[in-house]
Coordinates of C-alpha atoms and ligand atoms in Angstrom, one line a residue:
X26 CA -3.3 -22.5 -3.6
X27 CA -1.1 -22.2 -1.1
X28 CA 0.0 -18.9 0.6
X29 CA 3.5 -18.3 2.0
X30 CA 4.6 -15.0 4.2
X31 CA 7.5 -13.6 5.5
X32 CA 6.9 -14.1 9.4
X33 CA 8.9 -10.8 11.1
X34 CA 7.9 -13.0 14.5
X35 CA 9.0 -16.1 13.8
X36 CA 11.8 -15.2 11.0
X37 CA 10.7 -17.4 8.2
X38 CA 8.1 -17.8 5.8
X39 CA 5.0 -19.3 7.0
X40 CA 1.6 -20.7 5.4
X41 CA -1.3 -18.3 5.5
X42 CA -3.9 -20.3 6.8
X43 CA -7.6 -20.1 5.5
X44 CA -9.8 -19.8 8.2
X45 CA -12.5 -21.4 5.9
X46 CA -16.1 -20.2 6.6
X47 CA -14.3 -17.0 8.4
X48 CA -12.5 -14.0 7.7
X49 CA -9.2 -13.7 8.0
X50 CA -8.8 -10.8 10.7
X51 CA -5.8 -8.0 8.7
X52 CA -5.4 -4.7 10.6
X53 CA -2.8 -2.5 9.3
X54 CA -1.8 0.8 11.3
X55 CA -3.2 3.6 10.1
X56 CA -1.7 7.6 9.3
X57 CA -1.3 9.8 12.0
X58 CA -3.3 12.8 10.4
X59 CA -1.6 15.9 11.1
X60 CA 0.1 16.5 7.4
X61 CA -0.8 15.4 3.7
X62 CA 0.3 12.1 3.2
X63 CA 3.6 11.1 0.9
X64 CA 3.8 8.8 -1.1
X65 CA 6.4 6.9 1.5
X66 CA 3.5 6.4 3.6
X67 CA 1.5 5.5 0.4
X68 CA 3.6 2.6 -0.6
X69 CA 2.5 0.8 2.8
X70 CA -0.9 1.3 1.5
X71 CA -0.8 0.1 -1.9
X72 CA 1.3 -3.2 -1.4
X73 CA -1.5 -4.3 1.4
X74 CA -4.2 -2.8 -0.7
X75 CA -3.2 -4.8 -3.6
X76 CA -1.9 -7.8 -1.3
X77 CA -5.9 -8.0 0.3
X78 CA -7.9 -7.5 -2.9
X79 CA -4.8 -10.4 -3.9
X80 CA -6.4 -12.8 -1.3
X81 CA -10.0 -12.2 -2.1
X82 CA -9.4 -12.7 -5.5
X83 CA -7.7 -16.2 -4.7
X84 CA -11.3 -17.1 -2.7
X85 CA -10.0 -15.5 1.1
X86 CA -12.8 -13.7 2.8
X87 CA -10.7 -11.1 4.5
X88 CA -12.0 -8.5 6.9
X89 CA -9.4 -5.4 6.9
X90 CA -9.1 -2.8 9.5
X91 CA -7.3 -0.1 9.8
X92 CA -7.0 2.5 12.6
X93 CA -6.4 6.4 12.4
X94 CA -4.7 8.1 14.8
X95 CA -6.9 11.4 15.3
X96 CA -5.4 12.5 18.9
X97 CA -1.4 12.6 19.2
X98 CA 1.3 15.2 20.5
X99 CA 1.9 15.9 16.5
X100 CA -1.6 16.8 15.9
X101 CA -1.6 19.3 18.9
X102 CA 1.8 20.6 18.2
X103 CA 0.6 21.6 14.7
X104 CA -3.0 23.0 15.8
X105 CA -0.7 25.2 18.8
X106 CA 1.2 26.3 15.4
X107 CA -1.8 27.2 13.1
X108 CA -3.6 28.9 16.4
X109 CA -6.3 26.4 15.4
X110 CA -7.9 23.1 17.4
X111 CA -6.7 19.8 17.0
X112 CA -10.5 18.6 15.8
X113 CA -10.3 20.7 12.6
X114 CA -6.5 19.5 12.0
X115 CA -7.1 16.1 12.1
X116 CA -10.3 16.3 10.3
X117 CA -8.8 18.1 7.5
X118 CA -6.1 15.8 7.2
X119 CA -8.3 13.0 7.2
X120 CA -10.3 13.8 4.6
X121 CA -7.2 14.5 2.5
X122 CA -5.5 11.0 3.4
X123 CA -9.6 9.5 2.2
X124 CA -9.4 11.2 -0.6
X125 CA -5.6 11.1 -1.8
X126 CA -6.6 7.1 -0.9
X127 CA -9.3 7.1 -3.4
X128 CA -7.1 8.9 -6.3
X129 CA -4.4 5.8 -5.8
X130 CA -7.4 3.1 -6.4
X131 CA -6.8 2.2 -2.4
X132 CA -10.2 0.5 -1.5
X133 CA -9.7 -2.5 0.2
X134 CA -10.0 -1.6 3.6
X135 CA -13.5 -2.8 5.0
X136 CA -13.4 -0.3 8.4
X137 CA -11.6 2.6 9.5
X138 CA -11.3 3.1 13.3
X139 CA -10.6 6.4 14.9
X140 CA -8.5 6.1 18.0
X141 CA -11.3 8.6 19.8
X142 CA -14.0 6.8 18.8
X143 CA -12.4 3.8 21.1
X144 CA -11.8 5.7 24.6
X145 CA -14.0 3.1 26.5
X146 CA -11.7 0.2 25.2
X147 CA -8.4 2.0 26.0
X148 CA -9.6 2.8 29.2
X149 CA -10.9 -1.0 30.2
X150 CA -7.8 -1.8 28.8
X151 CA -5.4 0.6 31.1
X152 CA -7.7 -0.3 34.1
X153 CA -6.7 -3.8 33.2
X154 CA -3.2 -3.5 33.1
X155 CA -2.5 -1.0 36.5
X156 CA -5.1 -4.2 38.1
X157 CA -2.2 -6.9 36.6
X158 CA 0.6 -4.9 37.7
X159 CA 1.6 -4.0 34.0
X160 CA 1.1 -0.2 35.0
X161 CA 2.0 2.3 37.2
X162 CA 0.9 5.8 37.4
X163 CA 3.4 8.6 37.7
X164 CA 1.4 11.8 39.1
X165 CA 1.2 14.6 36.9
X166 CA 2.7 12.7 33.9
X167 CA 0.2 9.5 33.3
X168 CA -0.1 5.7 33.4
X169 CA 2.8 3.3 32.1
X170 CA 3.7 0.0 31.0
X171 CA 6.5 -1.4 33.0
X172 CA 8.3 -3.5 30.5
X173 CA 10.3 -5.4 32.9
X174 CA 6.9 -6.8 33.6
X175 CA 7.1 -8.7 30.4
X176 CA 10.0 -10.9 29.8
X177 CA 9.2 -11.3 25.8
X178 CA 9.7 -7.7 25.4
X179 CA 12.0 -7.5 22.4
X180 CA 10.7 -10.9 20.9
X181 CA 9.3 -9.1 17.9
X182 CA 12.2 -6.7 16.3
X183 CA 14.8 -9.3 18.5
X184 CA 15.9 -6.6 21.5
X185 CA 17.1 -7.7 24.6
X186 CA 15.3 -5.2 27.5
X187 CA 18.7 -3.3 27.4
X188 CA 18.2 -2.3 24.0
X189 CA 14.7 -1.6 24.2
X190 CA 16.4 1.1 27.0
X191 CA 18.5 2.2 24.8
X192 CA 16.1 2.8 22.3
X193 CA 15.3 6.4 21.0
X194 CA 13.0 6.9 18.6
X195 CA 9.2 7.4 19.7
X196 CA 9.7 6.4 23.5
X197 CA 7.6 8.5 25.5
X198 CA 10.0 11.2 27.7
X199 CA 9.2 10.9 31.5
X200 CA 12.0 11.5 33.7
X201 CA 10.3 9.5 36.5
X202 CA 9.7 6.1 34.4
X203 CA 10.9 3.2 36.5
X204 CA 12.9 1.9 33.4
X205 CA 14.1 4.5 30.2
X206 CA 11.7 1.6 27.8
X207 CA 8.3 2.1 29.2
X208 CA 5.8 3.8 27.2
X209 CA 2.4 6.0 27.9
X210 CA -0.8 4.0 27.7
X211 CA -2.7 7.4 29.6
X212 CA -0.5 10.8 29.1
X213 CA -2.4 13.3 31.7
X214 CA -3.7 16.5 30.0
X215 CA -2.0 20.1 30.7
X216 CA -3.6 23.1 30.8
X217 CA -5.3 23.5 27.1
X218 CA -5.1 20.2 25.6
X219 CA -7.3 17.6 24.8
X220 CA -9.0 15.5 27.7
X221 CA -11.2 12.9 28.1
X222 CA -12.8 11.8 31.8
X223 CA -10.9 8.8 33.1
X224 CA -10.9 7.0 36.9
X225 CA -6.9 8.4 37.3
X226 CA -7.8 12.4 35.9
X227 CA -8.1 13.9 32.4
X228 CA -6.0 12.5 29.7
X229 CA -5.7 11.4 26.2
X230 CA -4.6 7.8 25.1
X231 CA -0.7 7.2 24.7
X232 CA 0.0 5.8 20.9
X233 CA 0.2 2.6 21.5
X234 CA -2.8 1.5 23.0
X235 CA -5.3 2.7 20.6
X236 CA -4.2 -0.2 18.1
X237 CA -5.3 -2.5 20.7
X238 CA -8.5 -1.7 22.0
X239 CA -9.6 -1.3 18.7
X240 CA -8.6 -4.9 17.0
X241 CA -9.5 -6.4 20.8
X242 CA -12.8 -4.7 20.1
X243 CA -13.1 -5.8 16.1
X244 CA -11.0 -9.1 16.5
X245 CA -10.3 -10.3 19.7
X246 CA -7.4 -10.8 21.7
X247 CA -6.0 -13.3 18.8
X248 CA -6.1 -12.6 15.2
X249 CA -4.5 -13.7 11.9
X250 CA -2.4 -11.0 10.3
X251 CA -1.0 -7.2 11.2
X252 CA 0.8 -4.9 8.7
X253 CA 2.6 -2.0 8.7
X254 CA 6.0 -0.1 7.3
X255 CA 9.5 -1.9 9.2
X256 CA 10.2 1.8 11.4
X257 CA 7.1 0.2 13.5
X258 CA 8.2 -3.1 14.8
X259 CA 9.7 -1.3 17.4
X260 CA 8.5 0.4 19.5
X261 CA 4.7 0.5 18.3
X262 CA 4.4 -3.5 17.6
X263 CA 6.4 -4.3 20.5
X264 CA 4.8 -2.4 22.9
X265 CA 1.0 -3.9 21.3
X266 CA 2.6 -7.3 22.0
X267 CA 3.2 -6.3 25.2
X268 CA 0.0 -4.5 26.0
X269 CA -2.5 -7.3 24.5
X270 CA -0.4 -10.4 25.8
X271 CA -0.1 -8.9 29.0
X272 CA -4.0 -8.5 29.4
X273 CA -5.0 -11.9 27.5
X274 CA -2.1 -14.2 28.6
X275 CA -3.0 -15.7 25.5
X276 CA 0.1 -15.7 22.6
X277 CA 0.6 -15.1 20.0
X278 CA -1.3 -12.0 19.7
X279 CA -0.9 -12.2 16.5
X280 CA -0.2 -15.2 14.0
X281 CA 1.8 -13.1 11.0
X282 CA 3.6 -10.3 11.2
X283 CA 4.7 -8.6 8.0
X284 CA 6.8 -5.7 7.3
X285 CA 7.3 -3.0 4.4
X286 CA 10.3 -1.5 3.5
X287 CA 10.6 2.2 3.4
X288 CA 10.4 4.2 0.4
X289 CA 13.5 6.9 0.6
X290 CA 14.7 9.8 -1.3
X291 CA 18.2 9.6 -1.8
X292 CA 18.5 6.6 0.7
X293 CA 16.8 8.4 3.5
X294 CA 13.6 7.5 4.5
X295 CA 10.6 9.7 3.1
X296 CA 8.8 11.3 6.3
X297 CA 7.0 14.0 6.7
X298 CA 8.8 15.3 10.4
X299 CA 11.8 14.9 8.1
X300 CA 11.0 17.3 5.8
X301 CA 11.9 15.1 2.9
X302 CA 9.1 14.3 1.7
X303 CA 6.6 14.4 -2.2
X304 CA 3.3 14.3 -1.6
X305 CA 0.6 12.1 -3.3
X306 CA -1.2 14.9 -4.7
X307 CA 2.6 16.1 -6.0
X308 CA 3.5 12.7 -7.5
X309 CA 0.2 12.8 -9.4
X310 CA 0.6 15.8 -11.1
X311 CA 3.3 13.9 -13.1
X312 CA 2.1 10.3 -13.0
X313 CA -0.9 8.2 -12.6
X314 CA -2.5 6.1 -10.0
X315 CA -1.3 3.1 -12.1
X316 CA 2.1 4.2 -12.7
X317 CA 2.5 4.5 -9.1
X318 CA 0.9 0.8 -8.4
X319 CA 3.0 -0.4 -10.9
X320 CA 6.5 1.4 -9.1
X321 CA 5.3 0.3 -5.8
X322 CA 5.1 -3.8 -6.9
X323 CA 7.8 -3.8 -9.3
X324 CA 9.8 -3.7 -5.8
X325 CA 9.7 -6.7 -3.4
X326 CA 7.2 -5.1 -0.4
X327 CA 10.1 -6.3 2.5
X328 CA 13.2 -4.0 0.4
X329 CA 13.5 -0.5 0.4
X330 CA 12.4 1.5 -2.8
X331 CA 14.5 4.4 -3.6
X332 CA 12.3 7.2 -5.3
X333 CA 13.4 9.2 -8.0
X334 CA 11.6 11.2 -11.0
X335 CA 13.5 8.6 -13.4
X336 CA 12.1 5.6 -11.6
X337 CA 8.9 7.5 -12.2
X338 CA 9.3 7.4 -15.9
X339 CA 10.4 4.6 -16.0
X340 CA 7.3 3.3 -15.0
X341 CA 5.5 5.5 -16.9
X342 CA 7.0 3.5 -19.9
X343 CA 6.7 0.4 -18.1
X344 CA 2.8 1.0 -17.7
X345 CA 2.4 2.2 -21.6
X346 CA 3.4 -0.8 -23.0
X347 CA 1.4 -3.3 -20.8
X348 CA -1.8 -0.9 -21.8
X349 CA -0.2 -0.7 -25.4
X350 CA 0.0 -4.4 -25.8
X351 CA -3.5 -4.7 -24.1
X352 CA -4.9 -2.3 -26.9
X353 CA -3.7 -4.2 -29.6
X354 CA -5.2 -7.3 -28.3
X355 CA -8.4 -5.5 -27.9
X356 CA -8.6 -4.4 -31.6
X357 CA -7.5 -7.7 -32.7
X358 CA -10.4 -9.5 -30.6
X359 CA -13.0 -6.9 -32.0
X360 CA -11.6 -5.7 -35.9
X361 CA -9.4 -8.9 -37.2
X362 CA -11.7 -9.9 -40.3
X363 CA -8.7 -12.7 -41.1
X364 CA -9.2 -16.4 -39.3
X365 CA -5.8 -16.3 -38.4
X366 CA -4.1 -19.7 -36.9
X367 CA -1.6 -18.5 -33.8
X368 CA -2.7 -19.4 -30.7
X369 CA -0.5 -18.8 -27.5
X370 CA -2.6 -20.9 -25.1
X371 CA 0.6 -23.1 -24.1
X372 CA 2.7 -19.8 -23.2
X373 CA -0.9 -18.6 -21.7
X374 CA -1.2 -21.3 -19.3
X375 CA 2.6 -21.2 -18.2
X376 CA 2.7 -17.2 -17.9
X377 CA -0.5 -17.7 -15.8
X378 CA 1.2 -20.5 -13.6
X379 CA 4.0 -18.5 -13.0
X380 CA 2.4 -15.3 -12.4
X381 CA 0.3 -16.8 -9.8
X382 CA 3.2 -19.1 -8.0
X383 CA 5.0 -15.9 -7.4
X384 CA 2.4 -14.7 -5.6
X385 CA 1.8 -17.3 -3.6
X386 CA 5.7 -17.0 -2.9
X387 CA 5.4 -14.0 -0.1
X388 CA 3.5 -11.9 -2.2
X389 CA 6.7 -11.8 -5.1
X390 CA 4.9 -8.8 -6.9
X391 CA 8.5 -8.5 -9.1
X392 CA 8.9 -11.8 -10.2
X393 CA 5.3 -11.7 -11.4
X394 CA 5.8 -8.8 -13.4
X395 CA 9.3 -10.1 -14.5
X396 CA 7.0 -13.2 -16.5
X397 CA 4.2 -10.5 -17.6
X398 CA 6.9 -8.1 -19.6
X399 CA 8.6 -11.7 -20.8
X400 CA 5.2 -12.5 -21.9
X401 CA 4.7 -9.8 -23.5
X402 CA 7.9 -9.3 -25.0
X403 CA 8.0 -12.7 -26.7
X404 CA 4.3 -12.2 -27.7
X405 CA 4.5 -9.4 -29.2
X406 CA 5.9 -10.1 -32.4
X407 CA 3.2 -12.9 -33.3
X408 CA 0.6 -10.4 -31.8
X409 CA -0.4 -9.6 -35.6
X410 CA -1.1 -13.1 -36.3
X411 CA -3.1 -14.5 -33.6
X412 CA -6.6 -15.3 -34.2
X413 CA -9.5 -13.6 -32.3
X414 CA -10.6 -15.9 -29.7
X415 CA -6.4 -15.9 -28.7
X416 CA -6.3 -12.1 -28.6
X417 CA -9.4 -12.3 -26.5
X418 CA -7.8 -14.7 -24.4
X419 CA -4.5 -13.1 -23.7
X420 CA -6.1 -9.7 -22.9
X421 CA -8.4 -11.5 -20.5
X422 CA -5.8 -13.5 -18.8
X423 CA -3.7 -10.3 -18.2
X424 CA -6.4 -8.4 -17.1
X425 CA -7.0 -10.4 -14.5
X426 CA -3.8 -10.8 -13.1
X427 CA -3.9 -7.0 -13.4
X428 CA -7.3 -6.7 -11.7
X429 CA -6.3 -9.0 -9.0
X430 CA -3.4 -6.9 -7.7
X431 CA -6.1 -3.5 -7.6
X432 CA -4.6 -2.1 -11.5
X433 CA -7.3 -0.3 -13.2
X434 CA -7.0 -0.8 -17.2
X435 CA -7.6 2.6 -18.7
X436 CA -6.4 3.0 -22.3
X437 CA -5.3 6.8 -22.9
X438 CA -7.2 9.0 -24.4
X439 CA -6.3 9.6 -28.3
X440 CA -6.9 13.3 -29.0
X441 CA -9.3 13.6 -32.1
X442 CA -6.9 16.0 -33.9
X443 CA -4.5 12.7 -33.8
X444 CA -6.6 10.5 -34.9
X445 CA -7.6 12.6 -37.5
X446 CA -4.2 13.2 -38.7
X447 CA -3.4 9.6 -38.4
X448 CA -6.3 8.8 -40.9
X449 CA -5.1 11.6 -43.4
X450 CA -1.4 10.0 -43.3
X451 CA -3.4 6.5 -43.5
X452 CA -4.9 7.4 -47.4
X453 CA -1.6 9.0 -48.0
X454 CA 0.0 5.7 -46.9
X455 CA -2.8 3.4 -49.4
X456 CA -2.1 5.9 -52.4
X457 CA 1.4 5.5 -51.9
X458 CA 2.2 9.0 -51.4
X459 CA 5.2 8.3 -49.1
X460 CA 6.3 11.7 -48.7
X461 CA 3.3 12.7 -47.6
X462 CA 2.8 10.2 -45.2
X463 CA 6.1 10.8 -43.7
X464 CA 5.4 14.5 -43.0
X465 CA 2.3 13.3 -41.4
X466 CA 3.7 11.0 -39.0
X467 CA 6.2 13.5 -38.2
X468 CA 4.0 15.5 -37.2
X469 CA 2.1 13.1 -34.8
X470 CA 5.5 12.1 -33.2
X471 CA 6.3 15.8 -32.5
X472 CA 3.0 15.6 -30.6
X473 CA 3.4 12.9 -28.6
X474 CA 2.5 10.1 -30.6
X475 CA 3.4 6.9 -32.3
X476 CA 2.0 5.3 -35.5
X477 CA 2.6 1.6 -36.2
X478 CA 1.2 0.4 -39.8
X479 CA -0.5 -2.7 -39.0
X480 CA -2.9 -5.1 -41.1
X481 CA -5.7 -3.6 -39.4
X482 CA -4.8 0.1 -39.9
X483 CA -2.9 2.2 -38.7
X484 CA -2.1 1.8 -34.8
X485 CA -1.4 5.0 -32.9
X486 CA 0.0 5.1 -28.8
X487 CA 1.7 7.7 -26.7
X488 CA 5.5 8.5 -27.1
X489 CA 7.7 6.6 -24.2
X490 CA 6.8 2.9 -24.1
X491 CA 9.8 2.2 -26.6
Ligands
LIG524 P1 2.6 7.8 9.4 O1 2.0 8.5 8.2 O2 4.0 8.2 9.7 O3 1.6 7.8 10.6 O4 2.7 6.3 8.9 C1 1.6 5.6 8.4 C2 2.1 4.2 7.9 O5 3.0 4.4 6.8 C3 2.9 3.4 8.9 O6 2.7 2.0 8.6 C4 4.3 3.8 8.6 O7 5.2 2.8 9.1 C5 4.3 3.9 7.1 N1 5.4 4.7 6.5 C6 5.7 6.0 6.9 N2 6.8 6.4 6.2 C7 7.0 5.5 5.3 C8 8.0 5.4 4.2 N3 8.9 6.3 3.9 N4 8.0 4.2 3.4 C9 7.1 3.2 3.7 N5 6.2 3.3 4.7 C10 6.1 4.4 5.5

C-alpha cells in the first residue's frame, strides 16, 4: 500500500516511505501545560493518534514522540497568579492533559519528553550554535539565533526574512536583538524564576529549542515525519529548521511536514490565552470519546473544523447508527436460526477498497467515512436477510476499519427496565394485542428508546440515530 501526504515543505503530496526493518521516526509538539486542555488542542491529538495506530495497522513500525513543554513564561505567569511554583502547575496540568488523553482513547504515543528532562541537549546545542556564529548573547536578556545567519529562513511557512520581521505572534521581545525575527534559545533568569546552571549564567531554555534536543537526542539530526496544528509552522517549525540545520548542515531536517487545521468556535480559533475555549472534560460531559473521534475525522485533518453543540449531535447520531447497524449484525451472526442466502461480499470487498484507498490518499478520513455510511445505508435494508457467516463478515470488516483509525466499539447500555418493557410489548405484539403494544412502545420512546420488530425479536436502540 502506498502512502501519500500533504508535504507543508515541499507543497505537494509526497510518498511516505517505509523505512523497512526500522521505525519511522513521528514527533509531534506537545501541550504547553499551564491550563486544561480544549478540545482545539485535542483535535491535533486525535487525527495523529488515529493517523499512527493507521500506519501500524497497515504493517509501519512507527516510533512516536512527543515533547511537553513543562518550563515556559505561561507557566510562570500563571504560578506568579496562583502564588504557587511553577513545578506544581505544570505537574498538575500534566496529569490532567495524561489523563483527559486517556478518556479520548489517545494512546499511540510511544514516549513523552519533558523539555527539563533535556537541559544537557539544549545546552550542547546552544553552545553549538554561539561556536557556529548562529548565536549571540545579549547580557541580561539571553542567547539568540541570528536569523540572517540562515538564508532558508522562511522556506517552511514561505516568508521572505522581511516577513519573518514583521512577524508578531510568539517572537521573543528583546529590544536589543540584531534583527526584530530572532528568537531565545537561553532566556536569562530574573530574580525568582526558574534557573538552571549554564556556561553564559542561569537561565531556562527559550521554546524553541527544547523540540530539538529532544528528537536530536531520540532521532537524530534527520528524521521522517513532524506534526503539529498550522499556528506552528511559523515561528516554532521555522525556527527548529533553523536551529537543527544550522548545527547539522545536513537538510532536510525533516522529510514530511504535516499540518492540522484549527478547530474554532465561531470561526475563531479555540485557545485557551483566548479565552474561547471548551474543555475536554466539558465536551465529555455531553458526548463520548467516540463521538468526538468520529467529529474530529469526519473533517479533512488540513481544513478547519468549526465547533458547535449541533455538530456535536450530529455526530452523536452519526456514531448511533454505525454502532446500531454493528448491533444488528452481531445478533444476526449469533441468533439467526434461518440459513438465509444474501451475501454482500462483492459490496464488502469494494467498501473495503475504497475505505482503505482514501486513506492512503493523505490520510482522507471523510471520504472513508463518506463509503462506510453508503455502505451502510444501502445495506441496511437487506441487513434482515443476510446469512450468518455475511453478518459476521460485515461487522468484522467494519470493525476493523474502525479499530484501525483508534474507534473503540462499545454498544450502549440497554437499561433492564427497557428491556423488560420491550419484552412485555413483545407478547403483546405475538398475541396481537395491538393496543397494547402501542402504549408500550410509547412508552419506551418517551424514554429514550426505539423498538424495531424484526424476525429475530424485537430490536431496541437509543433515540437520535434516525
Ligand atoms: P498548546 O496547547 O497551545 O501548547 O498546543 C498544543 C498543540 O495543539 C499544538 O500542536 C497546537 O498547534 C495545537 N492546537 C492548539 N490550538 C488548536 C486548535 N484550536 N485547533 C487545532 N489544534 C490546536
Amino acid at each position: 500500500m502506498k502512502i501519500y501526504l500533504y508535504n507543508t515543505l515541499t507543497g505537494k503530496k509526497e510518498l511516505l516511505l517505509n523505512p523497512k526493518g526500522k521505525s519511522l521516526r513521528f514527533f509531534v509538539c506537545g501541550p504547553t501545560v499551564y491550563d486544561y486542555p480544549h478540545i482545539g488542542n485535542s483535535r491535533t491529538y486525535v487525527v495523529f493518534d488515529a493517523f499512527v495506530k493507521y500506519l501500524r495497522t497497515i504493517g509501519y513500525s512507527v516510533f512516536y514522540l512527543q515533547n511537553i513543554t513543562d518550563i515556559d513564561d505561561k507557566i510562570i505567569n500563571r504560578a506568579n497568579t496562583e502564588r504557587t511554583s511553577w513545578i506544581k502547575i505544570s505537574k498538575t496540568f500534566l496529569d490532567i492533559y495524561r489523563r483527559n488523553m486517556k478518556d479520548l482513547g489517545v494512546d499511540a504515543v510511544d514516549s513523552y519528553a519533558k523539555a527539563t528532562d533535556h537541559i544537557p541537549q539544549i545546552l550542547n546545542q546552544v553552545r553549538t550554535l554561539i561556536e557556529n556564529q548562529h548565536a549571540y548573547e545579549i547580557p541580561n536578556e539571553g542567547i539568540y539565533f541570528d536569523i540572517t545567519t540562515f538564508p532558508n529562513y522562511g522556506k517552511l511557512s514561505r516568508r521572505t526574512a522581511l516577513q519573518a520581521e514583521d512577524a508578531v505572534s510568539r517572537i521573543d521581545d528583546g529590544v536589543n536583538k540584531r534583527n526584530k525575527g530572532d528568537f531565545a534559545l537561553w532566556k536569562f533568569s530574573k530574580a525568582n524564576e526558574p534557573s538552571w546552571q549554564s556556561p553564559w549564567g542561569l537561565g531556562r531554555p527559550g521554546w524553541h529549542i527544547e523540540d530539538t534536543a529532544i528528537t536530536d537526542k531520540y532521532f537524530g539530526p534527520q528524521y521522517d515525519l513532524h506534526g503539529g496544528a498550522t499556528d506552528l509552522k511559523f515561528p516554532h517549525h521555522e525556527a527548529e529548521i533553523a536551529q537543527q540545520e544550522s548545527i547539522s548542515g545536513k537538510e532536510p531536517f525533516v522529510k514530511i511536514w504535516m499540518h492540522t487545521g484549527f478547530l474554532t468556535l465561531n470561526g475563531q480559533k479555540m485557545s485557551k490565552s483566548a479565552g474561547n475555549y471548551m474543555t475536554v472534560d466539558q465536551f465529555l460531559k455531553s458526548f463520548s470519546a467516540q463521538v468526538f473521534r468520529l467529529m474530529v475525522l469526519s473533517n479533512h485533518y488540513r481544513s478547519p473544523l468549526d465547533y458547535s453543540q449541533r455538530l456535536g449531535q450530529e455526530n452523536k447520531a452519526r456514531w448511533l447508527l454505525i454502532t446500531e447497524f454493528l448491533a444488528k449484525l452481531d445478533l444476526i451472526s449469533k441468533k439467526s436460526a434461518i440459513r438465509r442466502s444474501v451475501s454482500l461480499e462483492k459490496y464488502l470487498k469494494s467498501f473495503d477498497a475504497e475505505f482503505t484507498l482514501s486513506l492512503a490518499d493523505d490520510f482522507n478520513t471523510p471520504k472513508a467515512f463518506g463509503i462506510l455510511f453508503k455502505f451502510i445505508s444501502d445495506a441496511n435494508p437487506k441487513i434482515w436477510d443476510l446469512s450468518k457467516t455475511a453478518a459476521y463478515k460485515t461487522a468484522n470488516e467494519i470493525k476493523k476499519n474502525l479499530k484501525s483509525l483508534g474507534f473503540k466499539v462499545i454498544f450502549p447500555e440497554i437499561p433492564k427496565k427497557i428491556q423488560k418493557l420491550s419484552s412485555e410489548r413483545e407478547k403483546f405484539r405475538r398475541n396481537q394485542q395491538f393496543m397494547q403494544s402501542d402504549s408500550l412502545r410509547k412508552k419506551i420512546n418517551d424514554l429514550g428508546f426505539g423498538v424495531e420488530d424484526t424476525p429475530l425479536g424485537s430490536f431496541v436502540w437509543p433515540l437520535g440515530a434516525h
